[in-house]
Structures are given as C-alpha cells and as structure tokens.
mmCIF file of C-alpha atoms and ligand atoms in Angstrom:
data_model
loop_
_atom_site.group_PDB
_atom_site.id
_atom_site.type_symbol
_atom_site.label_atom_id
_atom_site.label_comp_id
_atom_site.label_asym_id
_atom_site.label_seq_id
_atom_site.Cartn_x
_atom_site.Cartn_y
_atom_site.Cartn_z
ATOM 1 C CA MET A 1 -8.674 118.465 112.253
ATOM 2 C CA THR A 2 -11.095 115.414 111.259
ATOM 3 C CA GLN A 3 -12.226 115.342 107.812
ATOM 4 C CA LEU A 4 -15.429 116.016 107.295
ATOM 5 C CA THR A 5 -17.939 112.418 106.272
ATOM 6 C CA ASN A 6 -20.083 113.414 103.260
ATOM 7 C CA LEU A 7 -23.040 111.272 104.447
ATOM 8 C CA LEU A 8 -24.104 111.269 100.508
ATOM 9 C CA ASP A 9 -20.951 108.916 100.538
ATOM 10 C CA LYS A 10 -23.051 106.040 102.448
ATOM 11 C CA ASP A 11 -25.392 103.521 101.733
ATOM 12 C CA PRO A 12 -27.760 102.418 104.415
ATOM 13 C CA ALA A 13 -25.451 100.083 106.422
ATOM 14 C CA GLN A 14 -22.665 102.344 106.249
ATOM 15 C CA LEU A 15 -25.074 104.928 107.981
ATOM 16 C CA VAL A 16 -25.620 102.333 110.229
ATOM 17 C CA ALA A 17 -21.947 101.593 110.911
ATOM 18 C CA TYR A 18 -21.351 105.832 111.615
ATOM 19 C CA CYS A 19 -24.437 106.323 113.679
ATOM 20 C CA ALA A 20 -22.705 103.522 116.118
ATOM 21 C CA GLU A 21 -19.456 105.335 115.659
ATOM 22 C CA LEU A 22 -21.173 108.404 117.369
ATOM 23 C CA GLY A 23 -22.522 106.232 120.196
ATOM 24 C CA GLU A 24 -25.992 105.951 118.144
ATOM 25 C CA LYS A 25 -28.697 103.620 117.696
ATOM 26 C CA PRO A 26 -29.408 102.089 114.249
ATOM 27 C CA PHE A 27 -32.993 103.591 113.757
ATOM 28 C CA ARG A 28 -30.918 107.057 114.014
ATOM 29 C CA ALA A 29 -29.671 105.984 110.475
ATOM 30 C CA LYS A 30 -32.902 105.444 109.437
ATOM 31 C CA GLN A 31 -33.896 108.935 110.234
ATOM 32 C CA LEU A 32 -30.867 110.460 108.458
ATOM 33 C CA LEU A 33 -31.370 108.109 105.330
ATOM 34 C CA ARG A 34 -35.093 109.551 105.335
ATOM 35 C CA TRP A 35 -34.223 113.511 106.091
ATOM 36 C CA ILE A 36 -31.396 113.087 103.142
ATOM 37 C CA HIS A 37 -33.024 111.291 100.869
ATOM 38 C CA GLN A 38 -36.808 111.927 101.261
ATOM 39 C CA PHE A 39 -36.558 115.356 102.304
ATOM 40 C CA GLY A 40 -33.347 116.849 100.465
ATOM 41 C CA ALA A 41 -32.155 118.268 103.881
ATOM 42 C CA SER A 42 -28.767 119.789 104.430
ATOM 43 C CA ASP A 43 -29.456 121.123 107.645
ATOM 44 C CA PHE A 44 -28.530 118.803 110.492
ATOM 45 C CA ASP A 45 -30.390 121.846 112.082
ATOM 46 C CA ALA A 46 -33.924 120.948 110.018
ATOM 47 C CA MET A 47 -33.762 117.305 111.361
ATOM 48 C CA THR A 48 -36.123 118.210 114.328
ATOM 49 C CA ASP A 49 -36.541 114.404 115.659
ATOM 50 C CA LEU A 50 -32.889 113.713 116.089
ATOM 51 C CA ALA A 51 -31.688 115.007 119.313
ATOM 52 C CA LYS A 52 -30.023 118.733 119.615
ATOM 53 C CA SER A 53 -27.038 116.833 121.031
ATOM 54 C CA LEU A 54 -26.580 114.336 117.616
ATOM 55 C CA ARG A 55 -27.346 117.165 115.497
ATOM 56 C CA ASP A 56 -24.291 119.111 116.988
ATOM 57 C CA LYS A 57 -22.410 116.141 116.728
ATOM 58 C CA LEU A 58 -23.212 115.788 113.131
ATOM 59 C CA ALA A 59 -22.836 119.605 112.448
ATOM 60 C CA THR A 60 -18.950 119.405 113.460
ATOM 61 C CA ARG A 61 -18.140 116.087 111.791
ATOM 62 C CA ALA A 62 -20.204 115.639 108.881
ATOM 63 C CA PHE A 63 -21.917 117.599 105.680
ATOM 64 C CA ILE A 64 -24.359 116.781 102.967
ATOM 65 C CA ALA A 65 -23.631 118.314 99.806
ATOM 66 C CA ALA A 66 -23.703 117.387 95.641
ATOM 67 C CA PRO A 67 -21.443 118.885 93.486
ATOM 68 C CA SER A 68 -21.787 122.537 92.755
ATOM 69 C CA VAL A 69 -23.771 123.129 89.600
ATOM 70 C CA ILE A 70 -21.911 125.098 86.945
ATOM 71 C CA SER A 71 -24.773 126.318 85.020
ATOM 72 C CA ASP A 72 -28.742 125.013 85.157
ATOM 73 C CA HIS A 73 -30.178 124.971 81.658
ATOM 74 C CA THR A 74 -33.862 124.587 81.292
ATOM 75 C CA SER A 75 -35.225 124.018 77.454
ATOM 76 C CA SER A 76 -39.033 125.035 76.385
ATOM 77 C CA ASP A 77 -39.750 121.144 76.510
ATOM 78 C CA GLY A 78 -38.978 120.959 79.964
ATOM 79 C CA THR A 79 -35.118 118.763 79.464
ATOM 80 C CA ARG A 80 -33.209 120.540 82.351
ATOM 81 C CA LYS A 81 -29.374 120.221 82.354
ATOM 82 C CA TRP A 82 -26.902 120.784 84.647
ATOM 83 C CA LEU A 83 -23.468 120.940 84.342
ATOM 84 C CA LEU A 84 -21.825 119.754 87.683
ATOM 85 C CA ASP A 85 -18.183 120.842 88.937
ATOM 86 C CA VAL A 86 -16.606 117.842 90.073
ATOM 87 C CA GLY A 87 -13.219 119.530 90.985
ATOM 88 C CA GLN A 88 -9.213 119.908 89.202
ATOM 89 C CA GLY A 89 -11.385 120.844 86.346
ATOM 90 C CA ASN A 90 -13.452 117.945 85.637
ATOM 91 C CA ALA A 91 -17.221 118.314 84.949
ATOM 92 C CA VAL A 92 -19.644 116.261 84.443
ATOM 93 C CA GLU A 93 -23.497 116.614 82.838
ATOM 94 C CA THR A 94 -27.140 114.939 84.153
ATOM 95 C CA VAL A 95 -29.917 115.723 82.408
ATOM 96 C CA PHE A 96 -33.730 114.957 83.205
ATOM 97 C CA ILE A 97 -36.113 113.913 80.696
ATOM 98 C CA PRO A 98 -39.633 114.734 81.352
ATOM 99 C CA GLU A 99 -42.200 112.680 79.771
ATOM 100 C CA GLU A 100 -46.018 112.214 79.757
ATOM 101 C CA ASN A 101 -46.273 109.394 82.748
ATOM 102 C CA ARG A 102 -42.246 109.678 83.954
ATOM 103 C CA GLY A 103 -39.101 111.789 84.845
ATOM 104 C CA THR A 104 -35.884 110.124 83.599
ATOM 105 C CA LEU A 105 -32.350 111.380 85.289
ATOM 106 C CA CYS A 106 -29.608 110.401 83.267
ATOM 107 C CA ILE A 107 -26.796 110.556 85.160
ATOM 108 C CA SER A 108 -22.807 110.373 84.763
ATOM 109 C CA THR A 109 -20.592 107.966 86.790
ATOM 110 C CA GLN A 110 -16.903 108.845 85.749
ATOM 111 C CA ALA A 111 -15.028 112.134 84.336
ATOM 112 C CA GLY A 112 -13.947 110.902 81.318
ATOM 113 C CA CYS A 113 -13.943 107.524 80.188
ATOM 114 C CA ALA A 114 -11.350 104.902 79.661
ATOM 115 C CA VAL A 115 -13.099 102.763 76.974
ATOM 116 C CA ASN A 116 -12.234 105.054 74.536
ATOM 117 C CA CYS A 117 -14.961 104.713 71.774
ATOM 118 C CA ARG A 118 -14.156 105.861 68.568
ATOM 119 C CA PHE A 119 -17.718 108.302 68.189
ATOM 120 C CA CYS A 120 -17.874 109.075 71.863
ATOM 121 C CA SER A 121 -16.458 112.513 72.719
ATOM 122 C CA THR A 122 -16.412 111.735 76.845
ATOM 123 C CA GLY A 123 -13.965 108.693 75.808
ATOM 124 C CA LYS A 124 -11.970 110.978 73.104
ATOM 125 C CA GLN A 125 -11.344 113.117 76.169
ATOM 126 C CA GLY A 126 -9.750 110.117 78.536
ATOM 127 C CA PHE A 127 -10.436 108.980 81.381
ATOM 128 C CA SER A 128 -9.654 111.436 84.446
ATOM 129 C CA ARG A 129 -11.142 109.796 87.393
ATOM 130 C CA ASN A 130 -14.009 107.322 89.250
ATOM 131 C CA LEU A 131 -16.945 109.827 90.710
ATOM 132 C CA THR A 132 -17.193 108.974 93.890
ATOM 133 C CA VAL A 133 -20.292 107.601 95.830
ATOM 134 C CA GLY A 134 -21.566 110.865 97.203
ATOM 135 C CA GLU A 135 -21.090 112.357 93.450
ATOM 136 C CA ILE A 136 -23.164 109.912 91.847
ATOM 137 C CA ILE A 137 -26.287 109.795 94.162
ATOM 138 C CA GLY A 138 -25.748 113.596 94.624
ATOM 139 C CA GLN A 139 -26.860 113.969 90.953
ATOM 140 C CA LEU A 140 -29.962 112.574 91.668
ATOM 141 C CA TRP A 141 -30.708 114.058 95.203
ATOM 142 C CA MET A 142 -29.700 117.643 93.817
ATOM 143 C CA ALA A 143 -31.816 116.801 90.797
ATOM 144 C CA GLU A 144 -34.960 115.540 92.464
ATOM 145 C CA PHE A 145 -35.278 118.453 94.842
ATOM 146 C CA ALA A 146 -34.494 120.821 93.104
ATOM 147 C CA LEU A 147 -37.270 119.969 90.386
ATOM 148 C CA ARG A 148 -39.640 119.778 93.363
ATOM 149 C CA ARG A 149 -38.676 123.336 94.187
ATOM 150 C CA ALA A 150 -39.186 124.608 91.005
ATOM 151 C CA LYS A 151 -42.575 123.466 90.947
ATOM 152 C CA GLY A 152 -43.610 123.969 94.617
ATOM 153 C CA ILE A 153 -43.832 120.360 95.720
ATOM 154 C CA GLU A 154 -43.252 119.574 99.061
ATOM 155 C CA PRO A 155 -40.046 117.742 99.923
ATOM 156 C CA GLY A 156 -40.814 114.053 101.939
ATOM 157 C CA PRO A 157 -42.507 110.909 100.828
ATOM 158 C CA LYS A 158 -46.144 112.643 100.479
ATOM 159 C CA GLY A 159 -44.875 114.908 97.754
ATOM 160 C CA GLU A 160 -45.128 114.024 93.791
ATOM 161 C CA ARG A 161 -41.471 112.069 92.756
ATOM 162 C CA GLN A 162 -40.136 114.100 89.837
ATOM 163 C CA ILE A 163 -37.777 111.476 88.711
ATOM 164 C CA THR A 164 -39.209 108.248 88.403
ATOM 165 C CA ASN A 165 -36.647 106.404 86.199
ATOM 166 C CA VAL A 166 -32.704 106.700 86.299
ATOM 167 C CA VAL A 167 -30.283 105.592 83.534
ATOM 168 C CA MET A 168 -26.792 105.631 83.565
ATOM 169 C CA MET A 169 -26.314 106.679 80.448
ATOM 170 C CA GLY A 170 -24.288 110.171 81.134
ATOM 171 C CA MET A 171 -20.628 110.358 81.199
ATOM 172 C CA GLY A 172 -18.221 107.290 82.058
ATOM 173 C CA GLU A 173 -18.394 103.491 82.247
ATOM 174 C CA PRO A 174 -20.799 102.542 85.188
ATOM 175 C CA LEU A 175 -19.061 98.961 85.371
ATOM 176 C CA LEU A 176 -15.741 100.457 85.426
ATOM 177 C CA ASN A 177 -16.357 102.028 88.455
ATOM 178 C CA PHE A 178 -18.282 99.390 90.462
ATOM 179 C CA GLU A 179 -18.147 99.748 93.849
ATOM 180 C CA PRO A 180 -19.705 103.447 94.046
ATOM 181 C CA THR A 181 -22.266 102.715 91.228
ATOM 182 C CA VAL A 182 -23.671 99.897 93.339
ATOM 183 C CA THR A 183 -23.510 101.643 96.614
ATOM 184 C CA ALA A 184 -25.315 104.272 94.468
ATOM 185 C CA LEU A 185 -27.801 102.262 93.182
ATOM 186 C CA LYS A 186 -28.638 100.531 96.247
ATOM 187 C CA LEU A 187 -29.457 104.175 97.786
ATOM 188 C CA MET A 188 -31.637 104.709 94.786
ATOM 189 C CA LEU A 189 -33.843 101.310 95.386
ATOM 190 C CA ASP A 190 -34.094 101.787 99.322
ATOM 191 C CA ASP A 191 -37.057 102.375 100.696
ATOM 192 C CA ASN A 192 -36.040 104.925 102.875
ATOM 193 C CA ALA A 193 -34.222 106.796 100.332
ATOM 194 C CA TYR A 194 -35.898 107.108 96.982
ATOM 195 C CA GLY A 195 -37.454 103.725 96.576
ATOM 196 C CA LEU A 196 -36.950 103.073 93.040
ATOM 197 C CA SER A 197 -37.947 99.637 91.740
ATOM 198 C CA ARG A 198 -35.107 97.683 89.781
ATOM 199 C CA ARG A 199 -37.088 97.830 86.400
ATOM 200 C CA ARG A 200 -36.939 101.977 86.470
ATOM 201 C CA VAL A 201 -33.241 101.919 87.547
ATOM 202 C CA THR A 202 -31.148 101.194 83.736
ATOM 203 C CA VAL A 203 -27.511 100.458 83.946
ATOM 204 C CA SER A 204 -25.614 101.298 80.329
ATOM 205 C CA THR A 205 -22.640 99.137 79.498
ATOM 206 C CA SER A 206 -19.938 98.902 76.908
ATOM 207 C CA GLY A 207 -19.896 95.335 77.987
ATOM 208 C CA VAL A 208 -17.712 94.496 80.855
ATOM 209 C CA VAL A 209 -18.043 90.881 80.643
ATOM 210 C CA PRO A 210 -17.518 90.280 84.374
ATOM 211 C CA MET A 211 -18.587 93.213 85.880
ATOM 212 C CA MET A 212 -21.979 92.389 84.213
ATOM 213 C CA ASP A 213 -22.102 89.101 86.182
ATOM 214 C CA LYS A 214 -20.952 90.827 89.256
ATOM 215 C CA LEU A 215 -24.081 93.046 89.185
ATOM 216 C CA SER A 216 -25.876 90.484 88.218
ATOM 217 C CA GLN A 217 -25.424 88.914 92.060
ATOM 218 C CA GLU A 218 -24.991 91.834 93.848
ATOM 219 C CA CYS A 219 -27.627 94.333 92.535
ATOM 220 C CA PRO A 220 -29.597 93.440 88.985
ATOM 221 C CA VAL A 221 -30.945 96.347 87.453
ATOM 222 C CA ALA A 222 -32.712 96.694 84.351
ATOM 223 C CA LEU A 223 -29.141 96.568 81.768
ATOM 224 C CA ALA A 224 -28.689 98.680 78.531
ATOM 225 C CA VAL A 225 -25.549 97.020 76.552
ATOM 226 C CA SER A 226 -24.039 99.248 73.918
ATOM 227 C CA LEU A 227 -23.490 97.268 71.088
ATOM 228 C CA HIS A 228 -22.919 99.625 67.504
ATOM 229 C CA ALA A 229 -21.920 96.447 65.860
ATOM 230 C CA SER A 230 -23.146 93.345 64.511
ATOM 231 C CA ASN A 231 -19.578 91.219 63.948
ATOM 232 C CA ASP A 232 -16.374 91.815 65.926
ATOM 233 C CA ALA A 233 -14.199 93.198 63.059
ATOM 234 C CA LEU A 234 -16.608 96.104 63.248
ATOM 235 C CA ARG A 235 -16.908 96.404 67.303
ATOM 236 C CA ASP A 236 -13.325 96.226 67.251
ATOM 237 C CA GLY A 237 -12.947 99.320 65.426
ATOM 238 C CA LEU A 238 -15.698 101.081 67.223
ATOM 239 C CA VAL A 239 -15.515 99.822 71.049
ATOM 240 C CA PRO A 240 -12.176 98.707 71.670
ATOM 241 C CA LEU A 241 -13.198 96.835 74.869
ATOM 242 C CA ASN A 242 -14.232 94.515 72.395
ATOM 243 C CA LYS A 243 -11.046 92.908 72.120
ATOM 244 C CA LYS A 244 -11.035 91.948 75.340
ATOM 245 C CA TYR A 245 -14.918 90.683 75.347
ATOM 246 C CA PRO A 246 -15.889 89.833 71.904
ATOM 247 C CA LEU A 247 -19.254 89.380 71.153
ATOM 248 C CA ARG A 248 -19.954 85.937 71.873
ATOM 249 C CA GLU A 249 -18.723 86.357 75.412
ATOM 250 C CA LEU A 250 -21.012 89.603 75.449
ATOM 251 C CA MET A 251 -24.118 87.419 74.138
ATOM 252 C CA ALA A 252 -23.544 84.576 76.576
ATOM 253 C CA ALA A 253 -23.272 87.319 79.345
ATOM 254 C CA CYS A 254 -26.293 88.894 78.631
ATOM 255 C CA ARG A 255 -28.330 85.837 78.635
ATOM 256 C CA ARG A 256 -26.730 84.913 82.061
ATOM 257 C CA TYR A 257 -27.793 88.186 83.088
ATOM 258 C CA LEU A 258 -31.162 88.040 82.434
ATOM 259 C CA GLU A 259 -31.465 85.155 84.798
ATOM 260 C CA PHE A 260 -31.155 87.974 87.237
ATOM 261 C CA ALA A 261 -32.725 90.428 86.016
ATOM 262 C CA PRO A 262 -36.014 92.329 86.999
ATOM 263 C CA ARG A 263 -36.741 92.736 82.949
ATOM 264 C CA ASP A 264 -36.999 89.983 80.651
ATOM 265 C CA PHE A 265 -34.982 91.671 77.891
ATOM 266 C CA ILE A 266 -31.288 93.528 77.559
ATOM 267 C CA THR A 267 -31.896 96.817 75.990
ATOM 268 C CA PHE A 268 -29.479 96.948 72.554
ATOM 269 C CA GLU A 269 -28.592 100.698 71.872
ATOM 270 C CA TYR A 270 -27.194 100.961 68.787
ATOM 271 C CA CYS A 271 -25.361 104.469 67.268
ATOM 272 C CA MET A 272 -26.434 104.775 63.742
ATOM 273 C CA LEU A 273 -22.887 105.784 62.293
ATOM 274 C CA ASP A 274 -23.563 106.598 58.128
ATOM 275 C CA GLY A 275 -21.920 103.885 55.904
ATOM 276 C CA VAL A 276 -20.153 102.230 58.462
ATOM 277 C CA ASN A 277 -22.887 100.101 60.480
ATOM 278 C CA ASP A 278 -26.086 100.958 59.049
ATOM 279 C CA THR A 279 -26.812 99.017 56.338
ATOM 280 C CA ASP A 280 -29.919 96.149 56.018
ATOM 281 C CA GLN A 281 -27.129 93.491 55.633
ATOM 282 C CA HIS A 282 -25.628 94.862 59.196
ATOM 283 C CA ALA A 283 -29.724 94.595 60.327
ATOM 284 C CA ARG A 284 -29.549 91.392 59.382
ATOM 285 C CA GLU A 285 -26.528 89.952 60.681
ATOM 286 C CA LEU A 286 -27.547 91.757 63.958
ATOM 287 C CA ILE A 287 -30.911 89.382 63.890
ATOM 288 C CA ALA A 288 -28.384 86.276 63.545
ATOM 289 C CA LEU A 289 -26.199 87.606 66.582
ATOM 290 C CA VAL A 290 -29.274 88.100 68.630
ATOM 291 C CA GLN A 291 -31.409 85.464 67.551
ATOM 292 C CA GLN A 292 -28.454 82.312 67.725
ATOM 293 C CA GLY A 293 -30.586 79.443 66.960
ATOM 294 C CA ASP A 294 -32.532 78.022 69.312
ATOM 295 C CA ASN A 295 -30.781 79.968 72.417
ATOM 296 C CA PRO A 296 -31.802 83.846 71.712
ATOM 297 C CA VAL A 297 -30.819 87.099 73.817
ATOM 298 C CA PRO A 298 -34.574 88.200 74.695
ATOM 299 C CA CYS A 299 -34.071 92.029 73.823
ATOM 300 C CA LYS A 300 -35.282 95.178 72.397
ATOM 301 C CA PHE A 301 -33.032 97.797 70.237
ATOM 302 C CA ASN A 302 -32.808 101.384 70.508
ATOM 303 C CA LEU A 303 -31.313 103.035 67.751
ATOM 304 C CA ILE A 304 -29.656 106.322 68.695
ATOM 305 C CA PRO A 305 -28.682 108.796 65.787
ATOM 306 C CA PHE A 306 -24.942 109.755 65.950
ATOM 307 C CA ASN A 307 -24.242 112.906 67.546
ATOM 308 C CA PRO A 308 -21.279 114.165 65.494
ATOM 309 C CA PHE A 309 -18.417 115.937 66.840
ATOM 310 C CA PRO A 310 -15.223 116.926 64.512
ATOM 311 C CA GLU A 311 -12.396 114.387 65.345
ATOM 312 C CA SER A 312 -14.571 112.012 65.154
ATOM 313 C CA GLY A 313 -14.900 111.903 61.149
ATOM 314 C CA LEU A 314 -17.970 109.984 61.322
ATOM 315 C CA LYS A 315 -21.340 111.203 60.356
ATOM 316 C CA ARG A 316 -24.881 110.466 61.376
ATOM 317 C CA SER A 317 -26.833 108.154 58.951
ATOM 318 C CA ASN A 318 -29.800 109.798 57.644
ATOM 319 C CA ASN A 319 -33.569 109.441 59.008
ATOM 320 C CA VAL A 320 -34.579 107.222 55.864
ATOM 321 C CA ARG A 321 -31.644 104.693 56.462
ATOM 322 C CA ILE A 322 -32.703 104.747 60.121
ATOM 323 C CA LYS A 323 -36.150 103.956 59.528
ATOM 324 C CA ALA A 324 -35.533 101.408 56.959
ATOM 325 C CA PHE A 325 -32.561 99.653 59.514
ATOM 326 C CA ALA A 326 -35.775 99.891 62.227
ATOM 327 C CA LYS A 327 -37.909 98.069 59.758
ATOM 328 C CA VAL A 328 -35.841 95.200 59.397
ATOM 329 C CA LEU A 329 -34.943 94.956 62.712
ATOM 330 C CA MET A 330 -38.827 94.985 63.592
ATOM 331 C CA ASP A 331 -40.076 92.641 60.588
ATOM 332 C CA ALA A 332 -38.005 89.920 62.582
ATOM 333 C CA GLY A 333 -39.880 90.704 65.420
ATOM 334 C CA ILE A 334 -37.520 92.775 67.634
ATOM 335 C CA VAL A 335 -39.183 95.450 69.355
ATOM 336 C CA THR A 336 -37.185 98.701 68.097
ATOM 337 C CA THR A 337 -37.146 102.524 68.881
ATOM 338 C CA ILE A 338 -35.364 104.974 67.859
ATOM 339 C CA ARG A 339 -33.738 107.627 70.166
ATOM 340 C CA LYS A 340 -35.310 111.102 69.248
ATOM 341 C CA THR A 341 -32.177 113.642 69.172
ATOM 342 C CA ARG A 342 -32.214 117.139 68.699
ATOM 343 C CA GLY A 343 -29.856 119.609 67.351
ATOM 344 C CA ASP A 344 -27.694 118.496 64.589
ATOM 345 C CA ASP A 345 -24.742 120.481 64.796
ATOM 346 C CA ILE A 346 -23.602 120.179 68.669
ATOM 347 C CA ASP A 347 -20.037 119.388 69.034
ATOM 348 C CA ALA A 348 -20.707 120.868 72.400
ATOM 349 C CA ALA A 349 -23.209 117.940 73.422
ATOM 350 C CA CYS A 350 -22.357 116.354 77.020
ATOM 351 C CA GLY A 351 -19.220 114.107 76.002
ATOM 352 C CA GLN A 352 -17.997 116.926 73.568
ATOM 353 C CA LEU A 353 -17.933 119.408 76.024
ATOM 354 C CA ALA A 354 -16.659 117.819 78.805
ATOM 355 C CA GLY A 355 -13.439 117.436 76.778
ATOM 356 C CA GLU A 356 -13.194 121.189 77.016
ATOM 357 C CA VAL A 357 -12.045 120.411 80.927
ATOM 358 C CA GLN A 358 -9.181 117.820 80.075
ATOM 359 C CA ASP A 359 -6.726 120.455 80.035
ATOM 360 C CA ARG A 360 -6.124 121.226 83.687
ATOM 361 C CA THR A 361 -4.260 124.619 83.307
ATOM 362 C CA ARG A 362 -6.978 127.237 82.417
ATOM 363 C CA VAL A 363 -10.100 125.679 84.827
ATOM 364 C CA GLN A 364 -11.611 128.639 85.264
ATOM 365 C CA GLU A 365 -11.526 129.600 81.511
ATOM 366 C CA ARG A 366 -12.702 126.309 80.287
ATOM 367 C CA MET A 367 -15.762 125.962 83.087
ATOM 368 C CA GLN A 368 -16.937 129.507 81.840
ATOM 369 C CA LYS A 369 -16.767 128.358 77.961
ATOM 370 C CA MET A 370 -18.650 125.413 79.148
ATOM 371 C CA ALA A 371 -21.177 127.312 80.564
ATOM 372 C CA GLU A 372 -21.322 129.550 77.550
ATOM 373 C CA TYR A 373 -22.080 126.244 75.136
ATOM 374 C CA GLN A 374 -24.987 125.311 77.595
ATOM 375 C CA GLN A 375 -26.469 129.242 77.237
ATOM 376 C CA LYS A 376 -26.046 129.055 73.602
ATOM 377 C CA PHE A 377 -27.010 125.567 72.745
ATOM 378 C CA GLY A 378 -30.011 126.019 74.892
ATOM 379 C CA LYS A 379 -32.176 122.856 74.414
ATOM 380 C CA ASP A 380 -30.133 121.139 71.749
ATOM 381 C CA PHE A 381 -27.392 120.832 74.243
ATOM 382 C CA GLY A 382 -26.601 117.251 75.224
ATOM 383 C CA ARG A 383 -26.713 113.846 73.789
ATOM 384 C CA ILE A 384 -29.192 111.715 75.995
ATOM 385 C CA VAL A 385 -32.766 113.215 74.849
ATOM 386 C CA GLU A 386 -36.180 111.832 75.281
ATOM 387 C CA ILE A 387 -37.015 108.224 73.859
ATOM 388 C CA SER A 388 -39.506 108.134 70.879
ATOM 389 C CA SER A 389 -41.996 105.048 71.471
HETATM 390 N N1 SAH B 1 -20.271 103.743 78.942
HETATM 391 C C1 SAH B 1 -21.546 103.395 79.010
HETATM 392 C C2 SAH B 1 -22.765 104.537 79.403
HETATM 393 C C3 SAH B 1 -22.697 106.090 78.973
HETATM 394 S S1 SAH B 1 -22.407 106.104 77.213
HETATM 395 C C4 SAH B 1 -21.995 103.187 77.843
HETATM 396 O O1 SAH B 1 -21.325 103.009 76.555
HETATM 397 O O2 SAH B 1 -22.774 101.893 77.189
HETATM 398 C C5 SAH B 1 -24.307 106.398 76.522
HETATM 399 C C6 SAH B 1 -24.705 106.026 75.526
HETATM 400 O O3 SAH B 1 -24.379 107.159 74.582
HETATM 401 C C7 SAH B 1 -24.390 104.752 75.039
HETATM 402 O O4 SAH B 1 -24.924 103.750 73.868
HETATM 403 C C8 SAH B 1 -23.026 105.370 74.213
HETATM 404 O O5 SAH B 1 -22.964 104.684 72.769
HETATM 405 C C9 SAH B 1 -23.933 106.471 73.593
HETATM 406 N N2 SAH B 1 -22.935 107.475 73.215
HETATM 407 C C10 SAH B 1 -21.797 107.791 72.936
HETATM 408 N N3 SAH B 1 -21.696 108.838 72.200
HETATM 409 C C11 SAH B 1 -22.617 109.022 71.226
HETATM 410 C C12 SAH B 1 -22.344 109.950 70.479
HETATM 411 N N4 SAH B 1 -21.520 111.114 70.272
HETATM 412 N N5 SAH B 1 -23.966 110.028 69.735
HETATM 413 C C13 SAH B 1 -24.543 108.960 69.670
HETATM 414 N N6 SAH B 1 -24.948 108.633 70.997
HETATM 415 C C14 SAH B 1 -23.320 108.432 71.784
HETATM 416 FE FE1 SF4 B 2 -17.222 105.255 77.334
HETATM 417 FE FE2 SF4 B 2 -19.383 104.398 77.220
HETATM 418 FE FE3 SF4 B 2 -18.627 106.804 75.675
HETATM 419 FE FE4 SF4 B 2 -17.640 104.153 74.923
HETATM 420 S S1 SF4 B 2 -19.403 105.124 75.050
HETATM 421 S S2 SF4 B 2 -16.133 105.871 75.703
HETATM 422 S S3 SF4 B 2 -18.033 103.323 77.556
HETATM 423 S S4 SF4 B 2 -19.055 106.491 78.071
#
C-alpha cells in the first residue's frame, strides 16, 4: 500500500513537483495551495475548481491534517492555547495572543529541546524529536481557521485574517530543526498561502551561529536572540550552547544577520532571574556588550520575568528590580520592553507541562494530566503572553 501524503508537509515548489507526479500542470499546485492555506480546506471534494478526476486521485493518495488537539483553552482576555498531540506521548503547545491591532501566534518547532538552558523546562525534559513541516505550519493552519470559525469569519482571502504575526517562541530551538522550519517560514510568507510580511514573522534562537547565517541567506525574517547573560561565564551556565558559540561570535553573527534582515534591529530576550543576571552591573555590562565602541549591534531588549518551576532552583526577579534594570538600559538609549506574564505559580507552563510526557510508558494518563493542567490554570497557563509596550 502506498503511504498517504500530508499536503501540509509541502512547500509551493514541492506541491508543483507533487502535481507533476500526478500528471498535473503547475497551476494546480497554486490552486491547491490556496485551498489549503487560504481556505483551510481539508476535504478534496470542497475544492470545486479542481477536476473531479484530480480530486478523486488526491483522495486516494493524500490528506491534509494538522496534529490533533488534546486541549483548547481560551482565557478571558482572549489568549487561546492549544495542546497538540505529536505522537508517541509527545505534545507541543501553540498560543494565540490577541492585541488591539494584531494577533500573534506562538508556535513550537520541536518536541523537547536539546539546548538544555538552565531556566527552561522544555530543555529539562530533553529532546524528543523535530517537528515536521506539516506539524509546524499545521499549527498556523489549525489556529487561523479555528479562530475564524469562532468569530464566524469566512475562510478565504476576503475574510479578516486573525493571525497577523508569528513568533517561533514555543517549544524547541527552531534553528536546530532548520529545513522544516525554513519550509514552514516560506509557506507563511507565500502570497498564495498566508502572505505574512517578513517583518511579522520572528524566529527566536538561543544563538546557533552558523544557522543564523544560513537563515539570513535562505529566508531572512525578524530575529530574536535569547541572550540572558551579559558575559560568557554567566551565559555558559545558563545557555550551554554559549560554550560553542560565545558572545563575541554571537554578536558578530547578529551584525551579519542585520545586513539581510527585514528589520533594522535584533530583539534580545533576557529572562530575569533573581540574583543571577539582574543587577544594575549586569545591565551596564549588557550595554557595553551591545554597544562595543563604534561597532554596535542595533537592538531592542525584551525582559522576560522568569516563569518558575521547582527543579530549576531559580527565582523570578521582583518587579521593582526588573523596572530598575530596564531603566539602566533605557537610559543608555536602548528600547526595552518588559513582557507581561500572568500566573506566578505555574509549574504547568508550556515547557514545564510538556515535561510530563517525557516518560513514554503512560501516554494516556499524561495527556489527560496535561489537559487537566490547562483547565486548572486557565488563563495563567502558558509561558508566552502578551508583550507590554
Ligand atoms: N529555543 C528558542 C525559542 C523557544 S524559547 C530560544 O531559546 O530562543 C522562547 C523564549 O522563552 C526564550 O527567550 C526562552 O529563553 C524563554 N524561556 C524559556 N524558559 C523560560 C522560563 N521558564 N521563563 C521565562 N522565559 C523562558
Ligand atoms: Fe531550548 Fe529555547 Fe528552552 Fe533553551 S530556552 S532549552 S533553546 S527551548
């Protein structure tokens, strides 16, 4: 029996090749792309401008499906979180954050993560596997059309788009799952699919230097770099990847990236850890790091209050400290935002939760438990929340 093909796995060029295999002209690929990504279609019979013979052919060889939803929770402020089953006891999270003039979707690229940052529970659970293209773009596909259905907005290019921005800040290190991530990015940008501008799609990385260069060549989008420390000794202990790509190399990679980037700054993410990286001295060291004499890295800082979990042994910096830290940066002329978080006491936040699925022996039980966590913690569930202005 031939294996069925998930058409969500295919980028525009691959769809053309797939149509050629079926003896179809290239324009069929464009039609398919629109049906799938602009209309959210999963049923070939609904694709009325395709010949019946092609629809029948597709129905026997292909399908269109995102990972199945384990749980789906909407908070009172409209933040909506889906927990998705990616098989073998692994689950990933997708979060929609509505704001006044935009809707941001935070998506995952891996189940688990091999980088193992000290403050991140996704890292603590180890690496399970890379998500496929279909599992990555499927998060956007599933979310966009679920959000439209909930509001009664028609599918298709005329319906009001719900997701205007995408950030790859869910589980996993996108640049360590490079090819599928880039393929998914290309679909996000394609006019026959989601047509998002490069400026509105952000890859967040812990600093995989060679892959930052590769991204700048293959698909430059907005870039966020998880910095978290102002010197190598500190960063070695927080982001182990720093031992391989230390700050000097990372800063140089940021500068190179900016030559191709759609935005003229890098966003540095900085997780605020009480007594670890949050003193005024650290802030001053950061300024020196990014301003480096006459060779600065144009940047903005996004301070993220640490989302604690028990095994970390770390604490969140208090709000007064975070504001004082932000002030030092701002006084030096660096645009700085503090990410709003909700729920101080959530060892059930996205990474934390997925840790529950690491042991593969009691899959159902763990899935159930995760769904319960989502119910229980409601709007406080999850790590990525709105970004303050
Ligand atoms: N792997 C990529 C993208 C996913 S992590 C990266 O590291 O950039 C997205 C962001 O969440 C990163 O900036 C990461 O440092 C931050 N993060 C991870 N664990 C956190 C926690 N417990 N509290 C607050 N932020 C956290
Ligand atoms: Fe991986 Fe990012 Fe978590 Fe570090 S912060 S362990 S890179 S997901």
